[in-house]
Amino acid sequence: MKATRNTTAKTAVLEVFEKSKTALSHTEIQKQLNDICDRVTIYRILDRLLNDDIIHKISNQDGTVKYAKCNHSHQRVHIHNHAHFSCENCHEITCLENVKPSYIMPHNYKVKEINFTLSGLCPKCLNSNI
Amino acid sequence: MKATRNTTAKTAVLEVFEKSKTALSHTEIQKQLNDICDRVTIYRILDRLLNDDIIHKISNQDGTVKYAKCNHSHQRVHIHNHAHFSCENCHEITCLENVKPSYIMPHNYKVKEINFTLSGLCPKCLNSNI
DNA sequence: AAATTATCGCAACATTGTTGCGATTGTGTA
DNA sequence: TACACAATCGCAACAATGTTGCGATAATTT
């Protein structure tokens, strides 16, 4: 149906994700792109990448929204049920691919996705600050 | 030091929380208050209530921010480590007070708070739809 | 009742995200 | 390679959400 095209802007956004070890907000992406394209274009590219399951969206406890690349392209269907860590000092968000919570739900709820975000101090800030 | 005052606006906001079984966004609170006070005032009241640990903040997966009353006034120190459920149909957010995830963290992280939000269909929507 | 100061209302601004539309460009096909 | 079609882009305009400053108001304290 709708073929997703590889435009220069989209390639540039993907490169930014590739280079970054942490999740990025729209604004951070825009800065790294150095105004190579319009603000709106970035939003639309992010929408497409989300739709194509190339990136995933993470909303932080403080209300900010970030995006990170998915590294599981081999799986046909996947759920982003890994955890994220949000550092209260440097505000970086990293994926904790191997941390998966176990829990018991009450009846009558149908759980489709889970969002598990831990916050505190990341290793970098834990060492540098006190 | 700074004594928190009991103003009519603050009382009204607290009543709205009391009546609601689900978490509320700033906009939802404003509507329920029927323009009894200014938009900015609500933001400031929410800030104070957060500071006094009377309510807690929940940021949904879709990026929206909501607030809910804490029901653990007897505890001196508490962490909002209970889970929340976000319905993808009616967009209501409810506290799952009894759901607490267990998990294993990598070393070198200092976890101070956790945010565990499950999304899917709530009991109400699970029954009415399909 | 008066004084103190937290809180309020208003205006103005900042940030973030969305939409419509004509122009541009990537990609399959002739 | 050139053409045609549609996805994508840039721009402008708008909407929603959150913040800040300041003079006015009102809740407490004395």
CSV table of C-alpha atoms (C1' of nucleotides) in Angstrom, one decimal:
chain,number,residue,atom,x,y,z
A,1,MET,CA,0.0,0.0,0.0
A,2,LYS,CA,1.8,3.0,1.3
A,3,ALA,CA,5.5,2.6,0.6
A,4,THR,CA,7.7,4.3,3.1
A,5,ARG,CA,10.4,6.3,1.3
A,6,ASN,CA,14.0,6.8,2.3
A,7,THR,CA,14.4,10.5,2.2
A,8,THR,CA,17.5,12.4,3.2
A,9,ALA,CA,15.8,13.8,6.3
A,10,LYS,CA,14.7,10.3,7.4
A,11,THR,CA,18.2,8.9,6.9
A,12,ALA,CA,19.6,11.8,8.9
A,13,VAL,CA,17.2,11.1,11.8
A,14,LEU,CA,18.1,7.5,11.8
A,15,GLU,CA,21.8,8.3,11.9
A,16,VAL,CA,21.2,10.5,15.0
A,17,PHE,CA,19.4,7.6,16.7
A,18,GLU,CA,22.3,5.2,15.6
A,19,LYS,CA,24.9,7.5,17.2
A,20,SER,CA,23.0,8.0,20.4
A,21,LYS,CA,23.1,5.6,23.3
A,22,THR,CA,20.2,7.3,25.0
A,23,ALA,CA,16.6,8.1,24.1
A,24,LEU,CA,16.1,11.5,22.4
A,25,SER,CA,13.4,14.1,22.5
A,26,HIS,CA,12.1,15.9,19.4
A,27,THR,CA,14.0,19.0,20.4
A,28,GLU,CA,17.3,17.1,20.9
A,29,ILE,CA,16.9,15.5,17.5
A,30,GLN,CA,16.3,18.9,16.0
A,31,LYS,CA,19.4,20.3,17.5
A,32,GLN,CA,21.5,17.4,16.3
A,33,LEU,CA,20.1,17.8,12.8
A,34,ASN,CA,21.3,21.4,12.8
A,35,ASP,CA,18.1,22.6,11.1
A,36,ILE,CA,18.7,20.3,8.1
A,37,CYS,CA,14.9,20.1,7.9
A,38,ASP,CA,11.8,21.6,9.3
A,39,ARG,CA,10.5,21.0,12.8
A,40,VAL,CA,7.3,19.5,11.4
A,41,THR,CA,9.2,17.1,9.2
A,42,ILE,CA,10.8,15.6,12.2
A,43,TYR,CA,7.5,15.1,13.8
A,44,ARG,CA,6.3,13.3,10.7
A,45,ILE,CA,9.4,11.2,10.4
A,46,LEU,CA,9.0,10.1,14.0
A,47,ASP,CA,5.4,9.2,13.4
A,48,ARG,CA,6.5,7.0,10.4
A,49,LEU,CA,9.3,5.4,12.3
A,50,LEU,CA,6.9,4.6,15.2
A,51,ASN,CA,4.4,3.1,12.8
A,52,ASP,CA,7.1,1.0,11.2
A,53,ASP,CA,8.2,-0.1,14.6
A,54,ILE,CA,11.7,1.2,14.0
A,55,ILE,CA,11.7,3.4,17.1
A,56,HIS,CA,9.6,3.4,20.2
A,57,LYS,CA,8.2,6.1,22.3
A,58,ILE,CA,9.0,6.7,26.0
A,59,SER,CA,7.2,9.2,28.1
A,60,ASN,CA,9.1,10.1,31.1
A,61,GLN,CA,7.8,10.7,34.6
A,62,ASP,CA,8.3,14.4,34.3
A,63,GLY,CA,6.1,14.5,31.2
A,64,THR,CA,8.7,14.7,28.5
A,65,VAL,CA,8.5,12.4,25.6
A,66,LYS,CA,11.5,10.7,24.1
A,67,TYR,CA,12.2,8.2,21.4
A,68,ALA,CA,14.7,5.3,21.0
A,69,LYS,CA,15.6,2.9,18.3
A,70,CYS,CA,14.3,-0.7,18.6
A,71,ASN,CA,17.0,-3.3,18.4
A,72,HIS,CA,15.0,-6.4,17.7
A,73,SER,CA,14.4,-6.2,14.0
A,74,HIS,CA,14.5,-9.9,13.6
A,75,GLN,CA,11.3,-10.5,15.6
A,76,ARG,CA,8.2,-10.3,13.6
A,77,VAL,CA,5.9,-9.2,16.4
A,78,HIS,CA,7.3,-7.5,19.5
A,79,ILE,CA,6.1,-5.6,22.5
A,80,HIS,CA,8.2,-2.9,24.0
A,81,ASN,CA,8.1,-4.4,27.4
A,82,HIS,CA,11.6,-3.7,28.5
A,83,ALA,CA,12.3,-1.2,31.2
A,84,HIS,CA,13.8,2.3,30.9
A,85,PHE,CA,15.9,4.2,33.3
A,86,SER,CA,15.5,7.9,33.7
A,87,CYS,CA,18.3,9.8,35.4
A,88,GLU,CA,17.1,12.6,37.6
A,89,ASN,CA,20.4,14.4,37.3
A,90,CYS,CA,21.4,14.3,33.7
A,91,HIS,CA,17.9,13.5,32.4
A,92,GLU,CA,19.2,10.8,30.1
A,93,ILE,CA,16.9,7.9,29.4
A,94,THR,CA,18.4,4.6,28.6
A,95,CYS,CA,16.8,1.3,27.7
A,96,LEU,CA,17.3,-1.5,30.2
A,97,GLU,CA,16.8,-4.3,27.7
A,98,ASN,CA,17.2,-7.1,30.2
A,99,VAL,CA,15.0,-5.8,33.0
A,100,LYS,CA,11.5,-7.2,32.8
A,101,PRO,CA,9.1,-6.8,35.7
A,102,SER,CA,6.9,-9.6,36.9
A,103,TYR,CA,3.6,-8.8,38.4
A,104,ILE,CA,0.1,-10.0,39.2
A,105,MET,CA,-2.9,-8.2,37.7
A,106,PRO,CA,-6.4,-8.1,39.0
A,107,HIS,CA,-9.0,-9.8,36.8
A,108,ASN,CA,-11.0,-8.1,34.1
A,109,TYR,CA,-8.1,-6.0,32.8
A,110,LYS,CA,-6.7,-6.7,29.4
A,111,VAL,CA,-3.1,-5.7,29.4
A,112,LYS,CA,-1.7,-5.0,25.9
A,113,GLU,CA,1.4,-3.0,26.7
A,114,ILE,CA,3.5,-2.2,29.7
A,115,ASN,CA,5.6,0.8,30.5
A,116,PHE,CA,8.2,0.3,33.3
A,117,THR,CA,10.4,3.3,34.0
A,118,LEU,CA,12.8,3.5,36.9
A,119,SER,CA,14.3,6.8,38.0
A,120,GLY,CA,17.2,7.8,40.2
A,121,LEU,CA,20.9,8.1,39.4
A,122,CYS,CA,22.5,6.5,36.4
A,123,PRO,CA,26.0,4.9,36.8
A,124,LYS,CA,27.7,8.0,35.3
A,125,CYS,CA,26.1,10.5,37.7
A,126,LEU,CA,26.3,8.1,40.6
A,127,ASN,CA,30.1,8.1,40.3
A,128,SER,CA,30.7,11.7,39.5
A,129,ASN,CA,28.3,13.2,42.1
A,130,ILE,CA,28.6,11.9,45.6
B,1,MET,CA,8.8,28.0,57.1
B,2,LYS,CA,6.3,28.5,54.3
B,3,ALA,CA,2.8,27.7,55.6
B,4,THR,CA,0.5,26.2,53.0
B,5,ARG,CA,-2.8,28.0,53.1
B,6,ASN,CA,-6.2,26.5,52.7
B,7,THR,CA,-7.8,28.6,50.0
B,8,THR,CA,-11.2,28.1,48.4
B,9,ALA,CA,-9.6,27.2,45.1
B,10,LYS,CA,-7.4,24.6,46.8
B,11,THR,CA,-10.3,23.1,48.7
B,12,ALA,CA,-12.3,22.9,45.5
B,13,VAL,CA,-9.5,21.1,43.7
B,14,LEU,CA,-9.2,18.6,46.6
B,15,GLU,CA,-12.9,18.0,46.4
B,16,VAL,CA,-12.6,17.2,42.7
B,17,PHE,CA,-9.9,14.7,43.5
B,18,GLU,CA,-12.0,13.2,46.3
B,19,LYS,CA,-15.0,12.7,44.0
B,20,SER,CA,-13.0,11.1,41.1
B,21,LYS,CA,-12.0,7.5,41.1
B,22,THR,CA,-9.5,8.1,38.2
B,23,ALA,CA,-6.5,10.3,37.7
B,24,LEU,CA,-7.2,13.7,36.3
B,25,SER,CA,-5.4,16.0,33.9
B,26,HIS,CA,-5.1,19.7,34.4
B,27,THR,CA,-7.8,20.3,31.8
B,28,GLU,CA,-10.2,17.8,33.3
B,29,ILE,CA,-9.8,19.5,36.7
B,30,GLN,CA,-10.4,22.9,35.1
B,31,LYS,CA,-13.6,21.7,33.5
B,32,GLN,CA,-14.9,20.2,36.7
B,33,LEU,CA,-14.1,23.5,38.6
B,34,ASN,CA,-16.3,25.3,36.1
B,35,ASP,CA,-13.9,28.3,35.8
B,36,ILE,CA,-14.1,28.9,39.6
B,37,CYS,CA,-10.5,30.1,39.3
B,38,ASP,CA,-7.8,30.8,36.8
B,39,ARG,CA,-5.9,28.2,34.8
B,40,VAL,CA,-2.6,29.3,36.2
B,41,THR,CA,-4.0,29.0,39.8
B,42,ILE,CA,-4.8,25.3,39.1
B,43,TYR,CA,-1.2,24.7,38.0
B,44,ARG,CA,0.1,26.3,41.1
B,45,ILE,CA,-2.2,24.4,43.4
B,46,LEU,CA,-1.1,21.2,41.7
B,47,ASP,CA,2.5,22.1,42.3
B,48,ARG,CA,1.8,22.7,46.0
B,49,LEU,CA,-0.2,19.5,46.4
B,50,LEU,CA,2.6,17.6,44.7
B,51,ASN,CA,5.1,19.2,47.0
B,52,ASP,CA,3.1,18.3,50.1
B,53,ASP,CA,2.7,14.8,48.9
B,54,ILE,CA,-1.0,15.0,48.8
B,55,ILE,CA,-1.3,14.0,45.1
B,56,HIS,CA,1.1,12.3,42.8
B,57,LYS,CA,1.8,12.8,39.1
B,58,ILE,CA,1.4,10.2,36.5
B,59,SER,CA,2.6,10.6,32.9
B,60,ASN,CA,0.8,8.4,30.5
B,61,GLN,CA,2.4,6.5,27.6
B,62,ASP,CA,0.7,8.9,25.2
B,63,GLY,CA,2.5,11.9,26.8
B,64,THR,CA,-0.5,13.2,28.8
B,65,VAL,CA,0.1,14.1,32.4
B,66,LYS,CA,-2.4,13.3,35.1
B,67,TYR,CA,-2.7,13.6,38.8
B,68,ALA,CA,-4.3,11.5,41.5
B,69,LYS,CA,-4.7,11.7,45.3
B,70,CYS,CA,-2.4,9.7,47.5
B,71,ASN,CA,-4.2,7.5,49.9
B,72,HIS,CA,-1.5,6.7,52.5
B,73,SER,CA,-1.5,9.8,54.6
B,74,HIS,CA,-0.5,7.7,57.6
B,75,GLN,CA,2.9,6.8,56.3
B,76,ARG,CA,5.6,9.3,57.0
B,77,VAL,CA,7.8,8.5,54.0
B,78,HIS,CA,6.3,6.9,51.0
B,79,ILE,CA,7.2,6.1,47.4
B,80,HIS,CA,4.6,6.0,44.7
B,81,ASN,CA,5.6,2.6,43.6
B,82,HIS,CA,2.2,1.2,42.9
B,83,ALA,CA,1.1,0.6,39.3
B,84,HIS,CA,-1.3,2.5,37.1
B,85,PHE,CA,-3.6,1.3,34.4
B,86,SER,CA,-4.2,3.4,31.4
B,87,CYS,CA,-7.2,2.4,29.2
B,88,GLU,CA,-6.6,2.9,25.5
B,89,ASN,CA,-10.3,3.2,24.9
B,90,CYS,CA,-11.7,5.6,27.5
B,91,HIS,CA,-8.3,7.0,28.4
B,92,GLU,CA,-9.0,6.8,32.1
B,93,ILE,CA,-6.1,6.2,34.4
B,94,THR,CA,-6.7,4.3,37.6
B,95,CYS,CA,-4.3,3.4,40.4
B,96,LEU,CA,-3.7,-0.3,40.9
B,97,GLU,CA,-2.7,0.1,44.6
B,98,ASN,CA,-1.9,-3.6,45.0
B,99,VAL,CA,0.1,-4.3,41.9
B,100,LYS,CA,3.8,-4.0,42.6
B,101,PRO,CA,6.3,-5.3,40.1
B,102,SER,CA,9.4,-7.3,41.1
B,103,TYR,CA,12.5,-6.9,39.1
B,104,ILE,CA,16.2,-7.2,39.1
B,105,MET,CA,18.4,-4.2,38.3
B,106,PRO,CA,21.9,-4.1,36.9
B,107,HIS,CA,24.6,-2.8,39.2
B,108,ASN,CA,25.6,0.9,39.5
B,109,TYR,CA,22.1,2.3,39.2
B,110,LYS,CA,20.5,3.9,42.2
B,111,VAL,CA,16.8,3.5,41.9
B,112,LYS,CA,14.8,6.1,43.8
B,113,GLU,CA,11.3,5.8,42.2
B,114,ILE,CA,9.6,3.5,39.9
B,115,ASN,CA,6.8,4.2,37.4
B,116,PHE,CA,4.9,1.1,36.3
B,117,THR,CA,2.0,1.8,33.9
B,118,LEU,CA,0.1,-0.9,32.1
B,119,SER,CA,-2.2,-0.1,29.2
B,120,GLY,CA,-4.9,-1.9,27.4
B,121,LEU,CA,-8.6,-2.2,28.2
B,122,CYS,CA,-10.1,-1.5,31.6
B,123,PRO,CA,-12.9,-3.7,32.9
B,124,LYS,CA,-15.6,-1.2,31.9
B,125,CYS,CA,-14.5,-1.0,28.2
B,126,LEU,CA,-13.6,-4.7,28.1
B,127,ASN,CA,-17.3,-5.5,28.8
B,128,SER,CA,-19.0,-2.9,26.7
B,129,ASN,CA,-16.8,-3.2,23.6
B,130,ILE,CA,-16.7,-6.6,21.9
C,1,DA,C1',-8.3,45.0,63.7
C,2,DA,C1',-3.9,45.5,61.6
C,3,DA,C1',0.2,43.5,59.6
C,4,DT,C1',2.3,40.0,57.0
C,5,DT,C1',2.8,37.2,53.1
C,6,DA,C1',0.9,33.2,50.6
C,7,DT,C1',-2.1,33.1,47.0
C,8,DC,C1',-4.7,34.9,43.0
C,9,DG,C1',-5.8,36.9,38.4
C,10,DC,C1',-4.3,38.7,34.4
C,11,DA,C1',-1.3,39.3,30.6
C,12,DA,C1',2.3,37.9,28.1
C,13,DC,C1',5.3,34.4,26.7
C,14,DA,C1',7.6,29.6,25.7
C,15,DT,C1',7.3,25.0,24.3
C,16,DT,C1',5.3,21.2,22.1
C,17,DG,C1',2.5,19.2,18.9
C,18,DT,C1',-1.1,19.4,14.8
C,19,DT,C1',-3.2,20.6,10.2
C,20,DG,C1',-3.8,22.2,5.4
C,21,DC,C1',-1.8,23.0,1.1
C,22,DG,C1',1.0,23.9,-2.7
C,23,DA,C1',5.9,22.6,-3.9
C,24,DT,C1',9.3,19.1,-4.1
C,25,DT,C1',11.4,14.7,-4.5
C,26,DG,C1',11.8,9.4,-4.3
C,27,DT,C1',10.6,5.4,-6.7
C,28,DG,C1',8.3,2.1,-9.9
C,29,DT,C1',7.4,1.8,-14.7
C,30,DA,C1',7.5,2.7,-19.7
D,1,DT,C1',16.8,7.5,-19.1
D,2,DA,C1',12.6,9.9,-18.8
D,3,DC,C1',7.9,10.1,-17.0
D,4,DA,C1',4.2,9.8,-13.8
D,5,DC,C1',2.4,9.2,-9.4
D,6,DA,C1',2.2,9.7,-4.7
D,7,DA,C1',4.8,10.2,-0.5
D,8,DT,C1',7.2,13.7,1.7
D,9,DC,C1',8.6,18.5,2.6
D,10,DG,C1',8.3,23.5,3.9
D,11,DC,C1',5.7,27.1,5.4
D,12,DA,C1',2.2,29.3,7.8
D,13,DA,C1',-1.2,29.1,10.9
D,14,DC,C1',-3.2,27.2,14.8
D,15,DA,C1',-4.1,24.5,19.3
D,16,DA,C1',-2.8,22.8,23.7
D,17,DT,C1',0.0,22.9,27.6
D,18,DG,C1',3.0,24.9,30.8
D,19,DT,C1',5.7,29.1,32.8
D,20,DT,C1',6.8,33.8,34.7
D,21,DG,C1',6.2,38.6,36.5
D,22,DC,C1',3.6,41.7,39.0
D,23,DG,C1',0.1,44.3,41.3
D,24,DA,C1',-4.2,42.9,43.8
D,25,DT,C1',-6.5,39.9,47.1
D,26,DA,C1',-7.2,37.2,51.0
D,27,DA,C1',-5.7,33.7,54.7
D,28,DT,C1',-3.2,33.6,59.0
D,29,DT,C1',-0.7,35.5,62.8
D,30,DT,C1',-0.1,39.1,66.3
